[in-house]
Tab-separated table of N, CA and C in Angstrom:
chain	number	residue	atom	x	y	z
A	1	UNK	N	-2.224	0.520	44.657
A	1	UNK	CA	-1.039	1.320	44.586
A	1	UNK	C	-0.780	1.816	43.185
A	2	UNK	N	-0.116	1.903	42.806
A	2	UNK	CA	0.948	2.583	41.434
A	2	UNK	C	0.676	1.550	39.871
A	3	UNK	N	0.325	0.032	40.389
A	3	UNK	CA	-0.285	-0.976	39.047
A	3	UNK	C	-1.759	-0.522	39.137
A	4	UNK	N	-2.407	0.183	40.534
A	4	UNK	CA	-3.388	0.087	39.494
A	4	UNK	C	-3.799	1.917	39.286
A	5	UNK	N	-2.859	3.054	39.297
A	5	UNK	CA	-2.726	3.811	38.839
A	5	UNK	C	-2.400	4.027	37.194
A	6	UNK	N	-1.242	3.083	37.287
A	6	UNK	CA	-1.025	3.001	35.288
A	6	UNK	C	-2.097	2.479	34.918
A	7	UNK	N	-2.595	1.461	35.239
A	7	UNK	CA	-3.690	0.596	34.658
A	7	UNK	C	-4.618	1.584	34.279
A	8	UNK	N	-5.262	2.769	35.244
A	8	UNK	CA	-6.232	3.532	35.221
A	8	UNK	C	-5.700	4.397	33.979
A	9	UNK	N	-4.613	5.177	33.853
A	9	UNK	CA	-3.865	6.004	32.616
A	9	UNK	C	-3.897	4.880	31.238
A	10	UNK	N	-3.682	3.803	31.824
A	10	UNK	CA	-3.407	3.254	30.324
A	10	UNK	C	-5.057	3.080	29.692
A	11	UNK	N	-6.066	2.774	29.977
A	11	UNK	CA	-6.941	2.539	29.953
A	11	UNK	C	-7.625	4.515	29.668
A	12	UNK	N	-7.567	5.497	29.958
A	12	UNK	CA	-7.771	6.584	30.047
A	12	UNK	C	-7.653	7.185	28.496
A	13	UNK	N	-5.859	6.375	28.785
A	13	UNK	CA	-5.571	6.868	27.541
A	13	UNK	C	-6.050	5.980	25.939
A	14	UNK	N	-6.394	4.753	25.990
A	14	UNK	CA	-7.172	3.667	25.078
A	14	UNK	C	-8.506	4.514	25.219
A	15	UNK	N	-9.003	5.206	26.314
A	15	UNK	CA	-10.272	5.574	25.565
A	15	UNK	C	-9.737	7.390	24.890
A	16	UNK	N	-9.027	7.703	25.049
A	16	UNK	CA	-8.837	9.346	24.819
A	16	UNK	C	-8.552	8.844	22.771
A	17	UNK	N	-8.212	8.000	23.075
A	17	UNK	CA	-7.209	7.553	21.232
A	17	UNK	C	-8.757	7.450	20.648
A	18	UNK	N	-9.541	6.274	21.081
A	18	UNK	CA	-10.847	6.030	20.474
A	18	UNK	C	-11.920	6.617	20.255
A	19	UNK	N	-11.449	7.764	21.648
A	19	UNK	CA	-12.781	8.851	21.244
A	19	UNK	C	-12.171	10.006	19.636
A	20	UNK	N	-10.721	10.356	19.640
A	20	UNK	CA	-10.499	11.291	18.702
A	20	UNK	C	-10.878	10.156	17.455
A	21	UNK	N	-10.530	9.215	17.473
A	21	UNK	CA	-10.895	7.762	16.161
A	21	UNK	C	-12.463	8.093	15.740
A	22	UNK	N	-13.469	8.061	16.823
A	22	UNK	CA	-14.690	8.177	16.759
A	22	UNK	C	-15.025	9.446	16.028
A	23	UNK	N	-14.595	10.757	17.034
A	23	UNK	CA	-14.934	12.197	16.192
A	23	UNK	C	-14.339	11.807	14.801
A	24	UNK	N	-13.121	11.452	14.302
A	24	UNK	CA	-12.911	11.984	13.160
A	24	UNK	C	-13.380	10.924	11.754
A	25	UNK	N	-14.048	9.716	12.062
A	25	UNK	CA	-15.096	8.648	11.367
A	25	UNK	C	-16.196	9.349	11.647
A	26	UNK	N	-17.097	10.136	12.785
A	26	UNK	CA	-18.149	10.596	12.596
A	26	UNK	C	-17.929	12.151	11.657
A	27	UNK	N	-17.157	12.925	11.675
A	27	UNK	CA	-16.863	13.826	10.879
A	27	UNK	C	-16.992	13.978	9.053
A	28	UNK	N	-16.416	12.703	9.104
A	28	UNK	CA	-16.138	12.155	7.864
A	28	UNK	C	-17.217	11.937	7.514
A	29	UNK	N	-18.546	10.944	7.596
A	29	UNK	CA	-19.126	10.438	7.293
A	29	UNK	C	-20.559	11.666	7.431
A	30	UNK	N	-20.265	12.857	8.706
A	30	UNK	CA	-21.144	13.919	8.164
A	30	UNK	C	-21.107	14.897	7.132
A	31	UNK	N	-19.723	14.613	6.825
A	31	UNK	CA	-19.073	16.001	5.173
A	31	UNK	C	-19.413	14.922	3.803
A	32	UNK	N	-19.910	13.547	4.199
A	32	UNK	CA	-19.918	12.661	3.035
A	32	UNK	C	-20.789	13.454	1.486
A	33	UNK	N	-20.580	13.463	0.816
A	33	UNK	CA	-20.926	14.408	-0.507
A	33	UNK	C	-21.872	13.424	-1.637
A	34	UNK	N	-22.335	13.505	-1.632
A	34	UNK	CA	-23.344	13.203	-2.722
A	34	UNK	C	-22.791	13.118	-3.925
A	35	UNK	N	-23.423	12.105	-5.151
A	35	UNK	CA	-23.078	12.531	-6.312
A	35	UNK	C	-24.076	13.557	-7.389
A	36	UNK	N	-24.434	13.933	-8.284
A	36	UNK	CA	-24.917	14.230	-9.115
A	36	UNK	C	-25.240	13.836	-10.382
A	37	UNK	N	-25.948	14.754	-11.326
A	37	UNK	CA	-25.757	14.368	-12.959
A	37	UNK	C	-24.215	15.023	-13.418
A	38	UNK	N	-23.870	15.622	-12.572
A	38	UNK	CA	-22.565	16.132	-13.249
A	38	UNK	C	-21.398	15.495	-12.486
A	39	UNK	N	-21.051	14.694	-11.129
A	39	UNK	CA	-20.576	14.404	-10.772
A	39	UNK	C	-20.699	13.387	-10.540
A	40	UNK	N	-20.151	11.926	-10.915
A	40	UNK	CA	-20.405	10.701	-10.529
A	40	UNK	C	-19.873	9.957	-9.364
A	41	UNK	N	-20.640	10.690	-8.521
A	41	UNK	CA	-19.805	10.106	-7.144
A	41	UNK	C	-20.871	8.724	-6.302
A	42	UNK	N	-20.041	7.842	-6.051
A	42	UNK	CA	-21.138	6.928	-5.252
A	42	UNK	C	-20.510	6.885	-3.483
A	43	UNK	N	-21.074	6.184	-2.417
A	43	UNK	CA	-20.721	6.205	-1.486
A	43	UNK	C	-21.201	4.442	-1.546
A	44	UNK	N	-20.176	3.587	-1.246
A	44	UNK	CA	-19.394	2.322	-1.412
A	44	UNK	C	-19.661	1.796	-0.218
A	45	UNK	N	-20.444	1.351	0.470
A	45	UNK	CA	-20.076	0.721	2.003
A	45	UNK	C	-20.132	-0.815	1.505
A	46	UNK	N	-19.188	-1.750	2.538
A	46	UNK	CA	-19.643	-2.895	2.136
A	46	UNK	C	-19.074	-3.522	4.339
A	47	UNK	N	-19.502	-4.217	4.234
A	47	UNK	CA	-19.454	-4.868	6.348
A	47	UNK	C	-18.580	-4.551	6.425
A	48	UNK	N	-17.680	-4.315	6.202
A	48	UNK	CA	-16.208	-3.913	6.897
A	48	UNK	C	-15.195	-2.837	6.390
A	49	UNK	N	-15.690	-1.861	5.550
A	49	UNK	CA	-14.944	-0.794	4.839
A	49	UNK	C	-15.790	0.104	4.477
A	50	UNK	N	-15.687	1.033	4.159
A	50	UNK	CA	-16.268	2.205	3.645
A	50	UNK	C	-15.881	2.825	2.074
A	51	UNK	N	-16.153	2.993	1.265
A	51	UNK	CA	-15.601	4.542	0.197
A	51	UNK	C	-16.310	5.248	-0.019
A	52	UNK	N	-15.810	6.611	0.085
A	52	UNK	CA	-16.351	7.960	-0.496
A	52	UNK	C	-16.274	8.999	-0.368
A	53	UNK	N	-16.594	10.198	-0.715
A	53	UNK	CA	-15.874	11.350	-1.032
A	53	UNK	C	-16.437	12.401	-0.203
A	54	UNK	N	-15.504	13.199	1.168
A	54	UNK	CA	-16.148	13.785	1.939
A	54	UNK	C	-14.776	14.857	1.853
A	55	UNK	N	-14.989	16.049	2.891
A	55	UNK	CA	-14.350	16.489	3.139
A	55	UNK	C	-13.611	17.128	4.449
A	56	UNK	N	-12.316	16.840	4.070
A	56	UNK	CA	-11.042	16.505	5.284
A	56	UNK	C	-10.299	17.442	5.600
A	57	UNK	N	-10.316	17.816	6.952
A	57	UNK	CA	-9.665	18.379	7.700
A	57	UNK	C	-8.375	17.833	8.413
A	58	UNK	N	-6.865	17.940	7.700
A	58	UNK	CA	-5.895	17.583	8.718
A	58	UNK	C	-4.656	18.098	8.925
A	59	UNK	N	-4.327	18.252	9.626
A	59	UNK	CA	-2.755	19.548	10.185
A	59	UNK	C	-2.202	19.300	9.238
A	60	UNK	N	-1.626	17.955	8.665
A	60	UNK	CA	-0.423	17.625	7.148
A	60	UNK	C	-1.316	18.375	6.292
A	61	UNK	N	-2.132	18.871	5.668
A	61	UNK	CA	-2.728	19.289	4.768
A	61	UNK	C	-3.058	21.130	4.962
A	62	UNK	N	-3.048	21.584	5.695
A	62	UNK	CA	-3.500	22.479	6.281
A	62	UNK	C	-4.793	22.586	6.688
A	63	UNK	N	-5.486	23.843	7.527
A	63	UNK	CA	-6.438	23.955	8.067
A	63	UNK	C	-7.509	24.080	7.154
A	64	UNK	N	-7.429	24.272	5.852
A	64	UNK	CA	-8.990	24.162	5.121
A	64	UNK	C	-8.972	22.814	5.540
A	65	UNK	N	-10.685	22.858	4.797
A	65	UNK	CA	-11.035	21.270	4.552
A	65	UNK	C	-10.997	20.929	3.649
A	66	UNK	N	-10.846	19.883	2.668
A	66	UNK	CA	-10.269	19.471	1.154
A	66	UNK	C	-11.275	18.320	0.634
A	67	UNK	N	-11.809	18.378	-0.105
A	67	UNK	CA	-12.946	17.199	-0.356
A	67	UNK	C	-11.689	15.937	-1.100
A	68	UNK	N	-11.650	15.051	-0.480
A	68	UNK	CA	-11.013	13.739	-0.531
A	68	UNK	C	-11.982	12.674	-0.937
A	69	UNK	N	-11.076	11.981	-2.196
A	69	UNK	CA	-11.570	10.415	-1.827
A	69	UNK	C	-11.156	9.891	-0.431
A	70	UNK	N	-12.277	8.893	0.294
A	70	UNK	CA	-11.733	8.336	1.494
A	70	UNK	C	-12.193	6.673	1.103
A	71	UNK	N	-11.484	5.934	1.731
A	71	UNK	CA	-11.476	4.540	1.913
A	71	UNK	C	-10.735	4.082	3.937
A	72	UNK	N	-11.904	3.668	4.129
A	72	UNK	CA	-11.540	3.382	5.649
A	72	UNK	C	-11.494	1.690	5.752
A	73	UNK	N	-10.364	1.272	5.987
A	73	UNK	CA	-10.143	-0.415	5.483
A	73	UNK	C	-9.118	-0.513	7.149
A	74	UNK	N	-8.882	-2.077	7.744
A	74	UNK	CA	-8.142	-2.379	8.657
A	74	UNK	C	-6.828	-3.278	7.976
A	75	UNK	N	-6.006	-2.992	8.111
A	75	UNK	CA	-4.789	-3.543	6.616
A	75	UNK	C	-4.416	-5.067	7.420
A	76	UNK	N	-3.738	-5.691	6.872
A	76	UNK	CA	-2.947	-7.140	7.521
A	76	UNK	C	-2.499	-6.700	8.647
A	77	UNK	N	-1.899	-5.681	9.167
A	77	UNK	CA	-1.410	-5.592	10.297
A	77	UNK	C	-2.594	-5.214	11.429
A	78	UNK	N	-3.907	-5.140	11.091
A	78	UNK	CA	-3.937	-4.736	12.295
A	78	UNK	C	-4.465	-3.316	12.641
A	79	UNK	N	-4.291	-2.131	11.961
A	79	UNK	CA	-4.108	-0.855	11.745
A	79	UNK	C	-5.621	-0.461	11.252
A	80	UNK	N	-6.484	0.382	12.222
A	80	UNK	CA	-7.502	0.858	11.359
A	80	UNK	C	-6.907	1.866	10.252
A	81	UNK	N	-7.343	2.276	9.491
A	81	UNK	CA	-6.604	3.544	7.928
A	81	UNK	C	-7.256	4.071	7.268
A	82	UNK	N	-7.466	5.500	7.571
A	82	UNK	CA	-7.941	6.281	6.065
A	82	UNK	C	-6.991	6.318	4.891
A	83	UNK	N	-7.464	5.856	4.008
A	83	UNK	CA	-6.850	6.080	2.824
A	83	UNK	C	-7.250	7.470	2.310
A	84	UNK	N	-6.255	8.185	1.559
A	84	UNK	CA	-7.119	9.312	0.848
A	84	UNK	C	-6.591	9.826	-0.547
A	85	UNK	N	-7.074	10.514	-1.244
A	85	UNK	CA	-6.533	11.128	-2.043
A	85	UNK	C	-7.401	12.393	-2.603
A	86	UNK	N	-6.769	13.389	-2.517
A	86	UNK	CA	-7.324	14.585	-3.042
A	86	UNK	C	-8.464	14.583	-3.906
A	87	UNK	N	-9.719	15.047	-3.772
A	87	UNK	CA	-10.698	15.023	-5.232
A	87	UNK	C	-10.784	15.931	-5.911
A	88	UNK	N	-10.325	15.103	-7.227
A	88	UNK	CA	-10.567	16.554	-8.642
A	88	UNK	C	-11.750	16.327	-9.050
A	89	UNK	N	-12.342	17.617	-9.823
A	89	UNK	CA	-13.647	17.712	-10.477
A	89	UNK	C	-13.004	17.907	-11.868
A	90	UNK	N	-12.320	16.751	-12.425
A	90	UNK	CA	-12.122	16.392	-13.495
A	90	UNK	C	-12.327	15.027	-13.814
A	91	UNK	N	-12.019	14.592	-15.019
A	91	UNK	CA	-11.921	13.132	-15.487
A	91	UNK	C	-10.479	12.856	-14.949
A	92	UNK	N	-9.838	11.999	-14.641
A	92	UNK	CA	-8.394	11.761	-14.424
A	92	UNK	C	-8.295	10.893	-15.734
A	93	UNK	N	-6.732	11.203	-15.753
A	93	UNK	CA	-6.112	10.483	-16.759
A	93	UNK	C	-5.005	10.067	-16.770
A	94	UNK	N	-4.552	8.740	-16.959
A	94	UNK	CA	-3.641	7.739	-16.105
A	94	UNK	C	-3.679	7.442	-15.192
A	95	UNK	N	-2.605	6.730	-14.652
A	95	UNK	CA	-3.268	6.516	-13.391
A	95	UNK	C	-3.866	7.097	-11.828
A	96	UNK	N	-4.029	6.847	-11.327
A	96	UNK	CA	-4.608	7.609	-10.249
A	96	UNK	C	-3.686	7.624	-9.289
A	97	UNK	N	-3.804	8.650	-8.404
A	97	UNK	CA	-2.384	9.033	-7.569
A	97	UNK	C	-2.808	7.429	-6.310
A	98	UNK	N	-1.218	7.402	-5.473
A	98	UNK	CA	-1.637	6.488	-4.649
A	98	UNK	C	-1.886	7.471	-3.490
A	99	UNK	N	-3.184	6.518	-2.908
A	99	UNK	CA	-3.626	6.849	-1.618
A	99	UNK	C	-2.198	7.372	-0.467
A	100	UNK	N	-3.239	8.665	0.076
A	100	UNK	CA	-1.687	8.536	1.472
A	100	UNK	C	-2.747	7.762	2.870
A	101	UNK	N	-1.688	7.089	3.282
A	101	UNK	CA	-2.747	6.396	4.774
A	101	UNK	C	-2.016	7.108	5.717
A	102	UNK	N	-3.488	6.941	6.533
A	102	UNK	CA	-3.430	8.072	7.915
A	102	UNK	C	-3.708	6.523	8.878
A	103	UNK	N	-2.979	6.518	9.267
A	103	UNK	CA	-3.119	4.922	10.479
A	103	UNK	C	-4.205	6.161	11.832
A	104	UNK	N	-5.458	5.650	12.105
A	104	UNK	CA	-5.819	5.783	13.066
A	104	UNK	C	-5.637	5.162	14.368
A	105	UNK	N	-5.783	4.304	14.260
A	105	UNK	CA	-5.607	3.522	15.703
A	105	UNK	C	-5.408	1.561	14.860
A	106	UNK	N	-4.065	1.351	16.329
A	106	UNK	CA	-3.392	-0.456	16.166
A	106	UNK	C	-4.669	-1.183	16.704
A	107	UNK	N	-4.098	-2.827	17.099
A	107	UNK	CA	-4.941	-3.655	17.628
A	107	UNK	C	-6.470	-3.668	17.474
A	108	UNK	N	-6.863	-3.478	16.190
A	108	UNK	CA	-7.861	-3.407	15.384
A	108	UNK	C	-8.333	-4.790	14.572
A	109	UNK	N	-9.258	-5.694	15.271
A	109	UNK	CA	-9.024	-7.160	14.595
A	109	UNK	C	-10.011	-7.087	13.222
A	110	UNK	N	-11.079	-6.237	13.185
A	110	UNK	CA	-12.165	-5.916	12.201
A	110	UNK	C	-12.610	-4.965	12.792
A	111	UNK	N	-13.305	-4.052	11.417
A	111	UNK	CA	-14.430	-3.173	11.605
A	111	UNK	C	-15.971	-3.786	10.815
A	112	UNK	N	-16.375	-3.618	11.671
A	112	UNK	CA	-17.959	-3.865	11.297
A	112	UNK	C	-18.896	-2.826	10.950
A	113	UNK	N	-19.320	-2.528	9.633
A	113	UNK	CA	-20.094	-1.627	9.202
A	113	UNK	C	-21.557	-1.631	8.543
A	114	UNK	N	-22.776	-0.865	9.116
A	114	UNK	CA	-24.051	-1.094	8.595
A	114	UNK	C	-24.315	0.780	8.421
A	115	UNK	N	-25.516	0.051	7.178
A	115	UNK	CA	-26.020	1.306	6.849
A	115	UNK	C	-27.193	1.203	6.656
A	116	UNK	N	-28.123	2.756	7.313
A	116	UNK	CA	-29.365	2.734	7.058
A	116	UNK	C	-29.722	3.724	6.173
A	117	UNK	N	-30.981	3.435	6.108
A	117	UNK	CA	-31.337	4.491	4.035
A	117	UNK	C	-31.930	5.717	4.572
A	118	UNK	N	-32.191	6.186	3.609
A	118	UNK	CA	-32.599	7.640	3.960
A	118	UNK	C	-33.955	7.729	4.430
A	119	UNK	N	-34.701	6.736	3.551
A	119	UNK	CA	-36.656	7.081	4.537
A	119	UNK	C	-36.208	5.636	5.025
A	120	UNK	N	-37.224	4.540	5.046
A	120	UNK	CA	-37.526	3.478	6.433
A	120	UNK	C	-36.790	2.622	5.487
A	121	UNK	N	-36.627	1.259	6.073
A	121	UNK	CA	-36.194	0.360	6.584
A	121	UNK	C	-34.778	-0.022	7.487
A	122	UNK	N	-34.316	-1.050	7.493
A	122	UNK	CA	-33.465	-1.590	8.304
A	122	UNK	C	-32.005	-1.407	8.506
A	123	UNK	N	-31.471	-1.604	8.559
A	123	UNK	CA	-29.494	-1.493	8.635
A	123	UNK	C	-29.104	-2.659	7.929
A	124	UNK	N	-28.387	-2.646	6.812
A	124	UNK	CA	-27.991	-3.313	5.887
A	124	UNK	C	-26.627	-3.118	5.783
A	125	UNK	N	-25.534	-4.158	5.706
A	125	UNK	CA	-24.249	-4.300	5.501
A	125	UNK	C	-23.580	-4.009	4.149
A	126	UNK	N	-24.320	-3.813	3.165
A	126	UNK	CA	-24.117	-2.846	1.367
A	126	UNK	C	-24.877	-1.731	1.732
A	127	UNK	N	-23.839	-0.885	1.170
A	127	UNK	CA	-24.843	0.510	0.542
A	127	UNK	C	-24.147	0.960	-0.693
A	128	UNK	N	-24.684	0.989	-1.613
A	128	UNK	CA	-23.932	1.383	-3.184
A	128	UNK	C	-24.792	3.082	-3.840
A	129	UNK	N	-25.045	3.748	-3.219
A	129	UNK	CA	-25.635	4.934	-4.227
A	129	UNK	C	-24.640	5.625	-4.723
A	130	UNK	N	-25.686	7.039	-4.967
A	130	UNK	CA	-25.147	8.408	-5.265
A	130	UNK	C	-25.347	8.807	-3.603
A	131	UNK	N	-26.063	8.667	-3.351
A	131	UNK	CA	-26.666	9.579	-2.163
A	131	UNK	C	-25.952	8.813	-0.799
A	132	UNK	N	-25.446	9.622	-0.185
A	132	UNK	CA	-24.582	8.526	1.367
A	132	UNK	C	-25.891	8.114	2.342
A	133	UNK	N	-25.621	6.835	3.080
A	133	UNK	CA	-26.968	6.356	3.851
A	133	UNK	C	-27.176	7.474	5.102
A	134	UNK	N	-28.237	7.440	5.653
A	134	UNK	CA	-28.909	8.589	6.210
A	134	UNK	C	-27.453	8.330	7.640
A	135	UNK	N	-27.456	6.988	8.187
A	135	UNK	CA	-26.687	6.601	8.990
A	135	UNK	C	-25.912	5.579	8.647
A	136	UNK	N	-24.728	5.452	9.731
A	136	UNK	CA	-23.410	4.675	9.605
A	136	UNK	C	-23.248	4.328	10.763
A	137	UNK	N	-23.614	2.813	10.896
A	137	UNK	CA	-23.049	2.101	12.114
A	137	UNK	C	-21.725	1.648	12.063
A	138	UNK	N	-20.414	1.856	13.192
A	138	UNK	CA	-19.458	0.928	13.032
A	138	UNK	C	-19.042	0.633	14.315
A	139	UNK	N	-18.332	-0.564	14.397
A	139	UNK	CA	-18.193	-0.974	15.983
A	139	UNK	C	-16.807	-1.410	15.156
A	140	UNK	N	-16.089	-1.129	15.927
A	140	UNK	CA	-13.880	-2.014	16.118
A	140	UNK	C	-14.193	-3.305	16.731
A	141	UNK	N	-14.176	-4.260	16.460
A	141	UNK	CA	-13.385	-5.551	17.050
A	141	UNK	C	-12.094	-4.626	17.499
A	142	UNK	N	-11.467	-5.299	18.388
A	142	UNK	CA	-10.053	-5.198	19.014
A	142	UNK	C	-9.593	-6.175	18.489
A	143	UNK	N	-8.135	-6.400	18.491
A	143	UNK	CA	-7.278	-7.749	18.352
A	143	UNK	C	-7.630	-8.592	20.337
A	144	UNK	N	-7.138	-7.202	21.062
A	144	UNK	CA	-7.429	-7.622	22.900
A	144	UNK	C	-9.149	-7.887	22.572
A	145	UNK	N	-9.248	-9.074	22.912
A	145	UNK	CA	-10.577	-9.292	22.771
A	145	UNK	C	-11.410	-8.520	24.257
A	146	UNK	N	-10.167	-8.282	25.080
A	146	UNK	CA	-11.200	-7.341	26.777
A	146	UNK	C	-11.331	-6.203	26.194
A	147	UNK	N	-10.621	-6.037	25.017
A	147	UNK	CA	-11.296	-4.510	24.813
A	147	UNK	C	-12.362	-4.296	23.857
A	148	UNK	N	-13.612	-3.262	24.537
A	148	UNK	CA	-14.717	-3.093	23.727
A	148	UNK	C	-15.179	-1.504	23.768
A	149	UNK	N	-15.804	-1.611	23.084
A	149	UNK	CA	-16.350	-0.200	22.642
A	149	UNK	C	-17.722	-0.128	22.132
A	150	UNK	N	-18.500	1.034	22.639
A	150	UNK	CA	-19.732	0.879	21.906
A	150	UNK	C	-19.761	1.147	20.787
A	151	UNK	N	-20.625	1.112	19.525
A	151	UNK	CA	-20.621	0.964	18.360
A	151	UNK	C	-20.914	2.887	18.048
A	152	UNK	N	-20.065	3.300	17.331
A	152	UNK	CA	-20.790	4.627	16.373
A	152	UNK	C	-21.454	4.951	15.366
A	153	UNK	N	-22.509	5.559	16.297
A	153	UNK	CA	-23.450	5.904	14.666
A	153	UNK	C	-23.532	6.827	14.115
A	154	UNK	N	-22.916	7.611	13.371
A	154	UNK	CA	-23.198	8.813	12.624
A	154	UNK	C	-23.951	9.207	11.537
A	155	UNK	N	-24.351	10.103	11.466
A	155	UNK	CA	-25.539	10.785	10.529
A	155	UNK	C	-24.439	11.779	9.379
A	156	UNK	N	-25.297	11.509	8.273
A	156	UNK	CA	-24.726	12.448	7.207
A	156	UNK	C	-25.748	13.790	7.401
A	157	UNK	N	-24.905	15.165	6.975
A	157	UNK	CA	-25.696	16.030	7.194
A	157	UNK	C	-26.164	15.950	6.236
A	158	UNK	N	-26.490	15.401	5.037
A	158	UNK	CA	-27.371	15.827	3.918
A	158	UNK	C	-29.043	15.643	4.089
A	159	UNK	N	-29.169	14.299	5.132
A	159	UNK	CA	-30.899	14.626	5.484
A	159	UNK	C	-30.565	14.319	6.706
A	160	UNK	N	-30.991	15.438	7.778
A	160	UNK	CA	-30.900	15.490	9.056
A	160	UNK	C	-32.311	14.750	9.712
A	161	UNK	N	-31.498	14.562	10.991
A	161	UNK	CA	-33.013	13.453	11.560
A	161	UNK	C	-33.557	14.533	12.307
């Protein structure tokens, strides 16, 4: 009847939230930007967070895309979060603005993150370069431990498979 109609919506709607969560972590991680000799940018992964500098598309910002620092962390509460802050192609001086967080999605118990390199080997839980890893595994723990999800892997466009 009607419990297991909501059930079906509520559940519809837990995957409609996770799939826009998914596009906009795989998005991110395909605009991921490289550093240079003139730009010292690294891309930061460590098992459960991300940093680095891609570029973001979001309605509060307008419709360009804006190359951002990003930091993707799950806070005490619970809350997956982009952190961001605008990127200058300057030196900054003082302090650095504070991050604005974009709460993606609640009931988030960990994120689990691996990265693979650009020619061969394995999926490794550090990645510290200039250059972002060829791929980005991440899977959500839930806090609801019945809830699961398959893991996303996204590719940076800088070396296409």
């Amino acid at each position: 009847g009607l419990s297991f109609f909501y059930k079906q919506s509520e559940l519809m709607e837990h995957r409609a939230d996770l799939d826009a969560v998914y596009r906009v972590l795989r998005d991110l991680i395909a605009h991921a930007r490289p550093g240079s000799e003139w730009e010292q940018l690294e891309f930061v992964g460590a098992p459960h967070s991300a940093d680095f500098t891609s570029a973001i598309s979001l309605p509060t910002i307008g419709s360009a895309a804006t190359r951002a620092d990003i930091e993707l962390v799950v806070d005490p509460t619970h809350r997956l979060s982009l952190l961001w802050t605008p990127h200058l192609h300057a030196v900054r001086v003082g302090r650095p603005p504070t991050p604005k967080a974009i709460p993606l999605m609640d009931g988030v118990a960990q994120l689990d993150m691996s990265y693979w390199p650009a020619k061969n080997g394995g999926w490794t839980t550090v990645w510290r370069n200039a250059m972002p890893p060829r791929l980005v595994r991440i899977r959500i723990a839930f806090s609801d431990t019945n809830r699961r999800w398959p893991a996303l892997v996204a590719a940076s466009m800088l070396d296409p498979l």
